[in-house]
Amino acid sequence: MRNGSGPESLVLSDRFEVNVPGPIFTDTRLSSSSPYLPSGLILSSPALRKLVASCAGRMEMDLDSLGKFGLPWQYSRPQKSEITNHKSNRTAKLPSRSTMEKYARAWCSSIHFLVFPVISLDLFQRTLDLVYGSRDVKDYTGSASAKAALYAFLSIITIIEFTKEDAPHGPSCEFYAAKAQSYLVDIIQESTMEGLQALTTLILATIFSGDYKKAAMFVTMASRIAYALGGHKNPFESQHGESSAYNTSRPECHIRNLFWLCYTFDKELALRTGQPPSISDDNCDLTLPPGYIELQNSNICCPDVVIDNTTVPLYPWDPRLSVIKSRTYKLLYSESAMRKSKSEILQHIRELDDALEQWRLSLSREFRPTLTFSEDTLFPSALATQPIMLRLAYHHCVIIIHSASNRCRELSVGDLGMQEIGVASSLGLSVEASRSSLLYLQAALPNIAGECFWVILFYVVSSIVTILGHMISNPNDSKSASDLKLLMQVSDLVQSFPITELSAAELIQMQLVKDFSRELASITEMATSDRGLPTSESDI
């Protein structure tokens, strides 16, 4: 056992000089922009500087280079130029009604619709009527929101390249999103289903573009409209207790779908940005659509599933997992959670871990995540994007939940008590989940849709930062060499993302993440090699 004297105790003491909640998001109470390690270290903090220098046996080590690697989702990118700089303002006009109908049919018959039911094919006709005109429409109130909904829809199908055949050189996703945003005042004033649809689609577009700050703002606006329209209530139960069938041609059913999208995005963004969620679970009926679990197990891996108005969506990730994310933020990372005792935090970690395990076991064996993933684990080559994303989300939840145990570590390094052993075990689970996430991503990358780039990028950065924190804190770990090798492979992993086209800003951010991972690996390699620790498998 270690004792409390010597340089190691100084290192462990420094490790707690800065104690912040959460795995990687920015906590504005402590830092306006710096990402930080799950062990509570801001990447450019004096604590980390001292720690790495001590680990490496050096008094001086330049970590300033890490300060320039701001996380791409921390900044909102201005989009006004997308309108003014587009080579032809005539392209600001919406496509013909028949073209929009074709896009809607294509979307509603694709797997994208099952995951992101942002439109209803039947109700979309009313949206078109409000914009293009119809003899059947007597009141055009809400036409501005309807136009915003069409522009927002164009932004998302442009990302997924539904428009490439008709307009290969047409406006960008950012251009259409900016056009939709120009109607925000109208959307708020009108508070219609079309406005909720526009905001929900904009959330999806901005998440796919990596602009999490703006997405969080849209979630806040969308959630208020969803409340006003009754989306937080269960539309499948009548006043007499009889269940009604799922059918997106019913406005209340479509509004409920939009609510579930807002809910899942809200809970995900809370863990990614560190900001409190906008939707309170206590004020919502979180009953899933009839038959959701059974249909998820049968549809998620079925490429030939028949999709119509009665097909229950999969939704992003899984609403049940989103409920666990919501509880995770509330119990471990909210303002009130910061005032909880160590025993309370550990109790919540156990509860959340049990809930996560129950969710995992509820999934079909065909796509159920295993607890860990290694280089020797077989990967089904035909697996689609949705079950892959579900597994990555599972590993990330493990990281998020168990990283909170850092707040329960003791500053002393004497004999470990039962609580400290439990904390060490919990932290070990977060590190193992990070390894599994990166190794799984290496195997699954060819099967992932290109539009998931920014969603995946977050998992990558979260995992490498978690592994880095573990390596620096535990330089004698037997897996240090394999962890270092894994970190060195990350830049190649990012480079191989299956993306057909990136904007200049996205290319810059991709390069920053690649450089970031290389810098982390380089620093860690110096920290281990200078202390005579193994840096290759042959040295172990």
Coordinates of C-alpha atoms in Angstrom, one line a residue:
M1 CA 0.0 0.0 0.0
R2 CA 1.1 3.5 -0.6
N3 CA 1.8 5.9 2.3
G4 CA 1.2 9.6 2.5
S5 CA 4.8 10.7 2.1
G6 CA 7.0 11.3 -0.9
P7 CA 6.4 12.9 -4.2
E8 CA 3.4 10.7 -5.1
S9 CA 1.3 12.3 -2.3
L10 CA 2.1 15.7 -3.7
V11 CA 0.9 14.6 -7.1
L12 CA -2.4 13.2 -5.7
S13 CA -2.9 16.4 -3.7
D14 CA -2.4 18.6 -6.7
R15 CA -4.8 16.5 -8.6
F16 CA -7.6 17.9 -6.5
E17 CA -6.5 21.5 -6.7
V18 CA -9.3 22.1 -9.2
N19 CA -12.4 20.0 -8.7
V20 CA -15.1 20.4 -11.3
P21 CA -18.1 18.2 -12.0
G22 CA -18.6 16.2 -15.1
P23 CA -16.5 14.4 -17.7
I24 CA -15.8 17.0 -20.4
F25 CA -18.4 19.7 -20.6
T26 CA -17.7 23.3 -19.7
D27 CA -18.8 24.5 -16.3
T28 CA -19.1 28.3 -16.5
R29 CA -18.9 28.5 -12.7
L30 CA -15.2 27.6 -13.0
S31 CA -14.1 28.2 -16.6
S32 CA -15.6 29.9 -19.5
S33 CA -14.1 27.7 -22.2
S34 CA -11.6 25.1 -21.0
P35 CA -12.5 21.5 -21.4
Y36 CA -11.4 19.4 -18.4
L37 CA -10.6 15.9 -17.4
P38 CA -13.0 13.6 -15.6
S39 CA -10.6 13.7 -12.7
G40 CA -11.4 17.4 -12.2
L41 CA -8.5 18.9 -14.1
I42 CA -8.8 21.7 -16.5
L43 CA -6.5 20.9 -19.4
S44 CA -4.6 24.1 -19.1
S45 CA -4.8 24.4 -15.4
P46 CA -1.8 24.8 -13.1
A47 CA -2.8 21.6 -11.4
L48 CA -2.4 19.6 -14.6
R49 CA 0.9 21.4 -15.3
K50 CA 2.3 20.4 -11.9
L51 CA 0.9 16.9 -12.2
V52 CA 2.4 16.1 -15.7
A53 CA 5.7 17.8 -14.7
S54 CA 5.9 15.6 -11.6
C55 CA 5.0 12.5 -13.5
A56 CA 7.6 13.2 -16.1
G57 CA 10.2 14.2 -13.6
R58 CA 10.5 17.7 -15.0
M59 CA 10.0 21.1 -13.5
E60 CA 9.1 22.7 -16.8
M61 CA 6.7 21.4 -19.4
D62 CA 4.9 23.6 -21.9
L63 CA 1.2 22.8 -21.9
D64 CA 0.2 26.1 -23.5
S65 CA -0.3 24.3 -26.8
L66 CA -3.3 22.5 -25.3
G67 CA -5.0 25.8 -24.6
K68 CA -5.6 26.5 -28.3
F69 CA -7.6 23.3 -28.8
G70 CA -11.0 24.6 -27.8
L71 CA -13.8 22.0 -28.3
P72 CA -15.6 22.6 -31.5
W73 CA -19.1 22.5 -29.9
Q74 CA -18.2 25.3 -27.5
Y75 CA -18.7 28.0 -30.1
S76 CA -21.6 29.2 -32.1
R77 CA -20.6 30.0 -35.6
P78 CA -22.2 33.1 -37.3
Q79 CA -24.4 32.1 -40.2
K80 CA -25.5 35.5 -41.5
S81 CA -22.8 35.4 -44.2
E82 CA -24.4 32.2 -45.6
I83 CA -27.2 34.4 -46.9
T84 CA -25.2 37.4 -48.1
N85 CA -22.3 35.5 -49.6
H86 CA -24.3 32.9 -51.5
K87 CA -23.5 33.3 -55.2
S88 CA -27.2 33.8 -56.2
N89 CA -29.9 35.3 -54.0
R90 CA -32.4 33.7 -56.4
T91 CA -31.6 30.4 -54.7
A92 CA -33.2 31.8 -51.6
K93 CA -36.6 30.9 -53.1
L94 CA -38.1 27.6 -52.0
P95 CA -38.1 24.7 -54.5
S96 CA -41.4 24.0 -56.2
R97 CA -44.2 22.3 -54.3
S98 CA -43.8 19.1 -56.2
T99 CA -40.1 19.0 -55.3
M100 CA -40.8 19.5 -51.6
E101 CA -43.4 16.7 -51.8
K102 CA -40.9 14.4 -53.3
Y103 CA -38.4 15.2 -50.6
A104 CA -41.0 14.6 -47.9
R105 CA -42.0 11.2 -49.4
A106 CA -38.3 10.2 -49.6
W107 CA -37.7 11.2 -46.0
C108 CA -40.8 9.5 -44.6
S109 CA -39.9 6.2 -46.3
S110 CA -36.3 6.2 -45.1
I111 CA -34.7 5.0 -41.9
H112 CA -34.0 8.6 -41.1
F113 CA -37.7 9.1 -40.5
L114 CA -37.8 6.3 -38.0
V115 CA -35.0 8.0 -36.0
F116 CA -35.9 11.6 -36.6
P117 CA -39.7 11.9 -37.3
V118 CA -39.5 15.7 -37.8
I119 CA -42.4 15.7 -40.3
S120 CA -45.6 13.8 -40.8
L121 CA -46.3 13.1 -44.5
D122 CA -50.0 13.8 -44.2
L123 CA -49.7 16.9 -42.1
F124 CA -46.9 18.2 -44.3
Q125 CA -49.5 18.9 -46.9
R126 CA -51.0 21.6 -44.6
T127 CA -47.5 23.1 -44.2
L128 CA -47.2 23.3 -48.0
D129 CA -50.7 24.8 -48.3
L130 CA -49.8 27.6 -45.9
V131 CA -46.7 28.4 -47.9
Y132 CA -47.7 27.7 -51.5
G133 CA -51.4 28.5 -51.1
S134 CA -54.5 26.4 -51.5
R135 CA -58.2 26.9 -52.0
D136 CA -58.8 24.9 -48.9
V137 CA -57.0 27.3 -46.6
K138 CA -59.1 30.2 -45.3
D139 CA -56.8 31.4 -42.6
Y140 CA -53.1 31.8 -43.3
T141 CA -52.1 32.5 -39.7
G142 CA -48.9 30.6 -39.1
S143 CA -47.6 30.8 -42.6
A144 CA -44.3 32.3 -41.5
S145 CA -43.7 29.4 -39.2
A146 CA -44.7 27.0 -42.0
K147 CA -42.1 28.7 -44.3
A148 CA -39.5 28.3 -41.5
A149 CA -40.4 24.6 -41.2
L150 CA -39.7 24.1 -44.9
Y151 CA -36.4 25.9 -44.8
A152 CA -35.4 23.9 -41.7
F153 CA -36.4 20.7 -43.5
L154 CA -34.3 21.6 -46.5
S155 CA -31.3 22.2 -44.1
I156 CA -31.5 18.7 -42.7
I157 CA -32.1 16.9 -46.0
T158 CA -29.2 18.8 -47.5
I159 CA -26.9 17.4 -44.8
I160 CA -28.1 13.9 -45.6
E161 CA -27.8 14.7 -49.3
F162 CA -31.4 14.1 -50.3
T163 CA -31.1 17.2 -52.5
K164 CA -27.9 16.3 -54.3
E165 CA -29.6 14.8 -57.3
D166 CA -31.9 17.7 -57.9
A167 CA -29.5 20.5 -56.9
P168 CA -25.9 19.3 -56.7
H169 CA -24.6 22.9 -56.4
G170 CA -27.5 24.3 -54.4
P171 CA -27.5 26.2 -51.1
S172 CA -25.8 24.6 -48.1
C173 CA -27.3 23.3 -44.9
E174 CA -26.1 26.5 -43.1
F175 CA -27.8 28.7 -45.7
Y176 CA -31.2 27.0 -45.3
A177 CA -30.8 26.9 -41.5
A178 CA -30.1 30.7 -41.5
K179 CA -33.2 31.3 -43.6
A180 CA -35.3 29.3 -41.1
Q181 CA -33.8 31.2 -38.2
S182 CA -34.8 34.5 -39.8
Y183 CA -38.4 33.6 -38.8
L184 CA -37.7 33.0 -35.1
V185 CA -39.8 36.0 -33.9
D186 CA -42.7 34.8 -36.0
I187 CA -42.3 31.2 -34.6
I188 CA -42.4 32.4 -31.0
Q189 CA -45.4 34.7 -31.6
E190 CA -47.4 32.1 -33.6
S191 CA -46.5 29.1 -31.4
T192 CA -47.9 26.6 -33.9
M193 CA -47.2 22.9 -34.7
E194 CA -45.3 24.1 -37.8
G195 CA -43.2 26.4 -35.6
L196 CA -42.4 23.5 -33.2
Q197 CA -41.5 21.4 -36.2
A198 CA -39.2 24.2 -37.5
L199 CA -37.3 24.5 -34.2
T200 CA -37.0 20.7 -33.7
T201 CA -35.6 20.3 -37.2
L202 CA -33.2 23.2 -36.5
I203 CA -32.0 21.4 -33.3
L204 CA -31.2 18.4 -35.4
A205 CA -29.4 20.5 -38.1
T206 CA -27.3 22.4 -35.6
I207 CA -26.4 19.2 -33.7
F208 CA -25.3 17.6 -37.0
S209 CA -23.2 20.8 -37.6
G210 CA -21.6 20.6 -34.2
D211 CA -23.1 23.9 -32.9
Y212 CA -24.3 22.6 -29.5
K213 CA -24.8 26.1 -28.0
K214 CA -27.2 27.1 -30.7
A215 CA -29.0 23.8 -30.5
A216 CA -29.5 24.2 -26.7
M217 CA -31.1 27.6 -27.4
F218 CA -33.5 26.1 -29.9
V219 CA -34.4 23.3 -27.4
T220 CA -35.4 25.9 -24.9
M221 CA -37.7 27.7 -27.3
A222 CA -39.1 24.4 -28.7
S223 CA -39.8 23.0 -25.3
R224 CA -42.0 26.0 -24.4
I225 CA -44.0 25.6 -27.6
A226 CA -44.2 21.8 -27.0
Y227 CA -45.7 22.5 -23.5
A228 CA -48.2 25.0 -25.0
L229 CA -49.3 22.4 -27.6
G230 CA -49.6 19.6 -25.0
G231 CA -46.7 17.6 -26.3
H232 CA -45.7 16.7 -22.8
K233 CA -48.9 14.7 -22.3
N234 CA -49.6 11.2 -23.4
P235 CA -51.9 11.3 -26.5
F236 CA -52.5 7.6 -26.6
E237 CA -54.7 7.4 -23.5
S238 CA -58.3 8.7 -23.6
Q239 CA -60.2 10.1 -20.7
H240 CA -61.8 6.7 -20.2
G241 CA -58.5 4.9 -20.0
E242 CA -58.6 3.4 -23.5
S243 CA -55.5 3.4 -25.6
S244 CA -55.6 4.9 -29.0
A245 CA -53.5 3.7 -31.9
Y246 CA -50.2 5.4 -33.0
N247 CA -50.8 7.4 -36.2
T248 CA -48.8 10.4 -37.3
S249 CA -51.7 11.8 -39.4
R250 CA -53.1 12.9 -36.0
P251 CA -51.7 16.3 -35.0
E252 CA -51.4 15.3 -31.4
C253 CA -49.3 12.2 -32.3
H254 CA -47.0 14.3 -34.5
I255 CA -46.6 16.9 -31.7
R256 CA -45.8 14.1 -29.3
N257 CA -43.0 12.9 -31.7
L258 CA -41.6 16.4 -31.8
F259 CA -41.7 16.5 -28.0
W260 CA -39.7 13.2 -27.8
L261 CA -37.1 14.6 -30.2
C262 CA -36.8 17.7 -28.0
Y263 CA -36.6 15.6 -24.9
T264 CA -33.8 13.4 -26.2
F265 CA -31.8 16.3 -27.6
D266 CA -32.3 18.3 -24.3
K267 CA -31.0 15.5 -22.1
E268 CA -28.0 14.8 -24.4
L269 CA -27.1 18.5 -24.7
A270 CA -27.2 18.9 -20.9
L271 CA -24.5 16.3 -20.6
R272 CA -22.5 17.8 -23.5
T273 CA -22.7 21.4 -22.5
G274 CA -23.0 21.2 -18.7
Q275 CA -26.1 23.5 -18.8
P276 CA -29.3 22.4 -17.1
P277 CA -31.9 20.8 -19.3
S278 CA -34.9 22.8 -20.3
I279 CA -37.5 20.1 -19.9
S280 CA -38.4 18.9 -16.3
D281 CA -39.3 15.2 -16.1
D282 CA -41.7 16.0 -13.2
N283 CA -43.9 18.0 -15.5
C284 CA -44.1 15.4 -18.3
D285 CA -45.8 12.1 -18.9
L286 CA -43.0 10.0 -20.2
T287 CA -45.1 7.1 -21.3
L288 CA -43.7 5.6 -24.5
P289 CA -45.8 5.0 -27.7
P290 CA -47.7 1.7 -27.7
G291 CA -45.5 -1.2 -28.6
Y292 CA -42.3 0.9 -28.6
I293 CA -40.0 -1.7 -27.0
E294 CA -41.2 -4.6 -29.1
L295 CA -41.0 -2.6 -32.3
Q296 CA -37.6 -1.2 -31.5
N297 CA -36.2 -4.7 -31.1
S298 CA -37.6 -5.8 -34.5
N299 CA -37.0 -2.6 -36.5
I300 CA -33.6 -1.3 -35.4
C301 CA -31.7 -3.9 -37.4
C302 CA -34.2 -4.4 -40.2
P303 CA -33.2 -2.5 -43.4
D304 CA -36.4 -3.5 -45.1
V305 CA -38.9 -2.3 -42.5
V306 CA -42.2 -1.1 -44.0
I307 CA -42.7 2.6 -42.9
D308 CA -46.1 4.3 -42.9
N309 CA -48.1 6.6 -40.6
T310 CA -48.5 3.8 -38.0
T311 CA -44.8 2.8 -37.7
V312 CA -43.6 3.7 -34.2
P313 CA -40.3 5.6 -34.4
L314 CA -37.0 4.5 -32.9
Y315 CA -36.1 8.1 -31.9
P316 CA -32.5 9.2 -31.4
W317 CA -30.7 6.8 -29.1
D318 CA -33.6 5.6 -27.0
P319 CA -36.0 7.7 -24.9
R320 CA -35.5 5.2 -22.0
L321 CA -31.8 6.0 -22.2
S322 CA -32.6 9.7 -22.3
V323 CA -34.5 9.3 -19.0
I324 CA -31.4 7.8 -17.5
K325 CA -29.3 10.7 -18.8
S326 CA -31.8 13.1 -17.3
R327 CA -31.5 11.4 -13.9
T328 CA -27.7 11.4 -14.2
Y329 CA -27.5 15.1 -14.7
K330 CA -30.0 15.8 -11.8
L331 CA -28.4 13.4 -9.3
L332 CA -24.7 13.9 -10.2
Y333 CA -24.1 17.1 -12.0
S334 CA -26.9 19.6 -11.1
E335 CA -26.3 22.5 -8.7
S336 CA -28.0 20.6 -5.9
A337 CA -25.8 17.5 -6.6
M338 CA -22.7 19.6 -5.9
R339 CA -23.8 19.9 -2.3
K340 CA -24.4 16.2 -1.8
S341 CA -22.2 14.0 0.5
K342 CA -19.8 11.4 -0.8
S343 CA -22.1 8.6 0.4
E344 CA -25.0 10.1 -1.5
I345 CA -23.0 10.5 -4.7
L346 CA -21.9 6.9 -4.5
Q347 CA -25.4 5.7 -3.8
H348 CA -26.7 7.6 -6.9
I349 CA -23.9 6.1 -9.0
R350 CA -25.0 2.6 -8.0
E351 CA -28.6 3.4 -8.7
L352 CA -27.9 4.8 -12.1
D353 CA -25.6 2.0 -13.0
D354 CA -28.3 -0.5 -12.1
A355 CA -30.8 1.4 -14.2
L356 CA -28.4 1.5 -17.1
E357 CA -27.8 -2.2 -16.8
Q358 CA -31.6 -2.9 -16.7
W359 CA -31.9 -0.9 -19.9
R360 CA -29.0 -2.8 -21.6
L361 CA -30.6 -6.1 -20.8
S362 CA -33.9 -5.0 -22.2
L363 CA -32.4 -4.7 -25.6
S364 CA -32.5 -7.6 -28.1
R365 CA -29.3 -9.7 -28.1
E366 CA -29.0 -8.9 -31.8
F367 CA -27.8 -5.4 -31.0
R368 CA -27.4 -5.3 -27.2
P369 CA -24.1 -3.6 -26.2
T370 CA -21.6 -5.9 -24.4
L371 CA -20.1 -4.5 -21.2
T372 CA -16.8 -4.0 -22.9
F373 CA -15.3 -4.2 -26.4
S374 CA -11.8 -5.2 -27.3
E375 CA -9.7 -5.7 -30.4
D376 CA -10.6 -9.4 -30.3
T377 CA -14.4 -8.8 -30.1
L378 CA -16.3 -9.8 -33.3
F379 CA -18.1 -6.9 -35.0
P380 CA -21.1 -7.7 -37.2
S381 CA -20.2 -6.1 -40.5
A382 CA -23.8 -5.5 -41.6
L383 CA -24.8 -3.5 -38.5
A384 CA -26.6 -0.2 -39.2
T385 CA -25.9 3.3 -37.9
Q386 CA -28.6 3.3 -35.2
P387 CA -27.5 0.3 -33.1
I388 CA -23.9 1.6 -33.4
M389 CA -24.9 5.0 -32.1
L390 CA -26.9 3.2 -29.3
R391 CA -23.8 1.3 -28.2
L392 CA -21.6 4.4 -28.3
A393 CA -24.2 6.2 -26.2
Y394 CA -24.2 3.3 -23.7
H395 CA -20.4 3.5 -23.2
H396 CA -20.7 7.3 -22.9
C397 CA -23.3 6.9 -20.2
V398 CA -21.0 4.6 -18.3
I399 CA -18.3 7.2 -18.5
I400 CA -20.6 10.0 -17.4
I401 CA -22.0 8.1 -14.4
H402 CA -18.8 6.7 -13.0
S403 CA -16.6 9.8 -13.6
A404 CA -18.7 11.4 -10.9
S405 CA -16.9 9.2 -8.3
N406 CA -13.9 11.4 -8.7
R407 CA -15.6 13.8 -6.2
C408 CA -15.5 11.0 -3.7
R409 CA -11.8 10.3 -3.7
E410 CA -9.8 10.9 -0.5
L411 CA -6.8 13.2 -0.6
S412 CA -4.8 10.9 1.6
V413 CA -3.0 8.0 0.0
G414 CA -2.8 5.7 3.0
D415 CA -4.5 2.3 3.3
L416 CA -7.6 2.2 1.1
G417 CA -10.9 1.8 2.9
M418 CA -14.0 0.1 1.4
Q419 CA -15.3 3.4 0.1
E420 CA -12.0 4.2 -1.7
I421 CA -11.9 0.8 -3.2
G422 CA -15.4 1.3 -4.5
V423 CA -14.4 4.7 -6.0
A424 CA -11.4 3.2 -7.7
S425 CA -13.5 0.4 -9.1
S426 CA -16.0 3.0 -10.4
L427 CA -13.3 5.1 -12.0
G428 CA -11.9 1.9 -13.6
L429 CA -15.3 1.3 -15.2
S430 CA -15.3 4.8 -16.8
V431 CA -11.8 4.2 -18.2
E432 CA -12.7 0.8 -19.6
A433 CA -15.8 2.3 -21.2
S434 CA -13.6 4.9 -22.8
R435 CA -11.3 2.2 -24.2
S436 CA -14.3 0.2 -25.5
S437 CA -15.8 3.3 -27.1
L438 CA -12.6 4.0 -29.2
L439 CA -12.0 0.4 -30.1
Y440 CA -15.6 -0.1 -31.1
L441 CA -15.6 3.0 -33.2
Q442 CA -12.5 1.8 -35.0
A443 CA -14.4 -1.3 -36.0
A444 CA -17.7 0.4 -36.7
L445 CA -16.6 3.5 -38.5
P446 CA -17.3 2.3 -42.1
N447 CA -20.9 1.6 -41.1
I448 CA -21.6 5.0 -39.7
A449 CA -23.5 7.7 -41.7
G450 CA -21.4 10.8 -42.5
E451 CA -23.9 13.2 -40.9
C452 CA -23.1 11.7 -37.5
F453 CA -19.6 13.2 -37.6
W454 CA -20.1 15.8 -34.8
V455 CA -22.0 13.4 -32.6
I456 CA -19.2 10.9 -32.9
L457 CA -16.5 13.5 -32.4
F458 CA -17.8 14.2 -29.0
Y459 CA -17.5 10.6 -28.0
V460 CA -14.0 10.5 -29.3
V461 CA -12.8 13.5 -27.4
S462 CA -14.6 12.5 -24.2
S463 CA -12.9 9.1 -24.4
I464 CA -9.4 10.3 -25.0
V465 CA -9.6 12.8 -22.3
T466 CA -10.8 10.2 -19.8
I467 CA -8.0 7.8 -20.8
L468 CA -5.4 10.6 -20.5
G469 CA -6.6 11.5 -17.0
H470 CA -6.2 7.9 -16.0
M471 CA -2.8 7.5 -17.5
I472 CA -1.4 10.6 -15.8
S473 CA -3.0 9.7 -12.5
N474 CA -2.0 6.0 -12.7
P475 CA 1.3 5.9 -14.7
N476 CA 2.1 2.4 -13.4
D477 CA -1.0 0.8 -14.8
S478 CA -0.4 -2.4 -16.7
K479 CA -2.4 -1.0 -19.7
S480 CA -0.4 2.2 -20.1
A481 CA 1.3 1.0 -23.2
S482 CA -1.9 -0.1 -24.9
D483 CA -3.6 3.1 -23.8
L484 CA -0.9 5.2 -25.3
K485 CA -1.1 3.2 -28.5
L486 CA -4.8 3.8 -28.6
L487 CA -4.4 7.5 -28.1
M488 CA -1.8 7.6 -30.9
Q489 CA -4.4 6.0 -33.3
V490 CA -7.1 8.6 -32.6
S491 CA -5.8 11.1 -35.2
D492 CA -6.0 8.4 -37.9
L493 CA -9.4 7.5 -36.7
V494 CA -10.7 11.0 -37.0
Q495 CA -9.1 11.3 -40.5
S496 CA -11.0 8.2 -41.7
F497 CA -14.5 9.5 -40.8
P498 CA -16.8 8.6 -43.7
I499 CA -17.6 12.2 -44.8
T500 CA -18.1 13.2 -48.4
E501 CA -17.7 16.9 -47.9
L502 CA -16.8 19.3 -45.1
S503 CA -17.0 23.0 -44.9
A504 CA -13.8 25.0 -44.3
A505 CA -14.7 25.6 -40.7
E506 CA -15.3 21.9 -40.1
L507 CA -12.0 20.9 -41.8
I508 CA -10.2 23.3 -39.4
Q509 CA -12.0 21.8 -36.4
M510 CA -11.2 18.3 -37.6
Q511 CA -7.6 19.2 -37.8
L512 CA -7.7 20.7 -34.3
V513 CA -9.1 17.5 -32.8
K514 CA -6.4 15.5 -34.6
D515 CA -3.7 17.8 -33.3
F516 CA -5.3 17.7 -29.9
S517 CA -5.2 13.9 -29.7
R518 CA -1.6 13.9 -30.9
E519 CA -0.6 16.5 -28.3
L520 CA -2.2 14.6 -25.5
A521 CA -0.5 11.4 -26.6
S522 CA 2.8 13.1 -26.9
I523 CA 2.6 14.6 -23.4
T524 CA 1.5 11.3 -21.9
E525 CA 4.3 9.5 -23.7
M526 CA 6.8 11.9 -22.2
A527 CA 5.3 11.5 -18.8
T528 CA 5.6 7.7 -18.9
S529 CA 9.0 7.3 -20.7
D530 CA 10.8 9.8 -18.6
R531 CA 9.9 7.9 -15.5
G532 CA 11.1 4.6 -17.0
L533 CA 7.6 3.3 -17.5
P534 CA 6.7 1.0 -20.4
T535 CA 5.8 2.8 -23.6
S536 CA 5.4 -0.3 -25.8
E537 CA 3.9 -3.7 -25.4
S538 CA 7.3 -5.3 -25.6
D539 CA 8.4 -3.4 -22.5
I540 CA 5.7 -4.8 -20.3

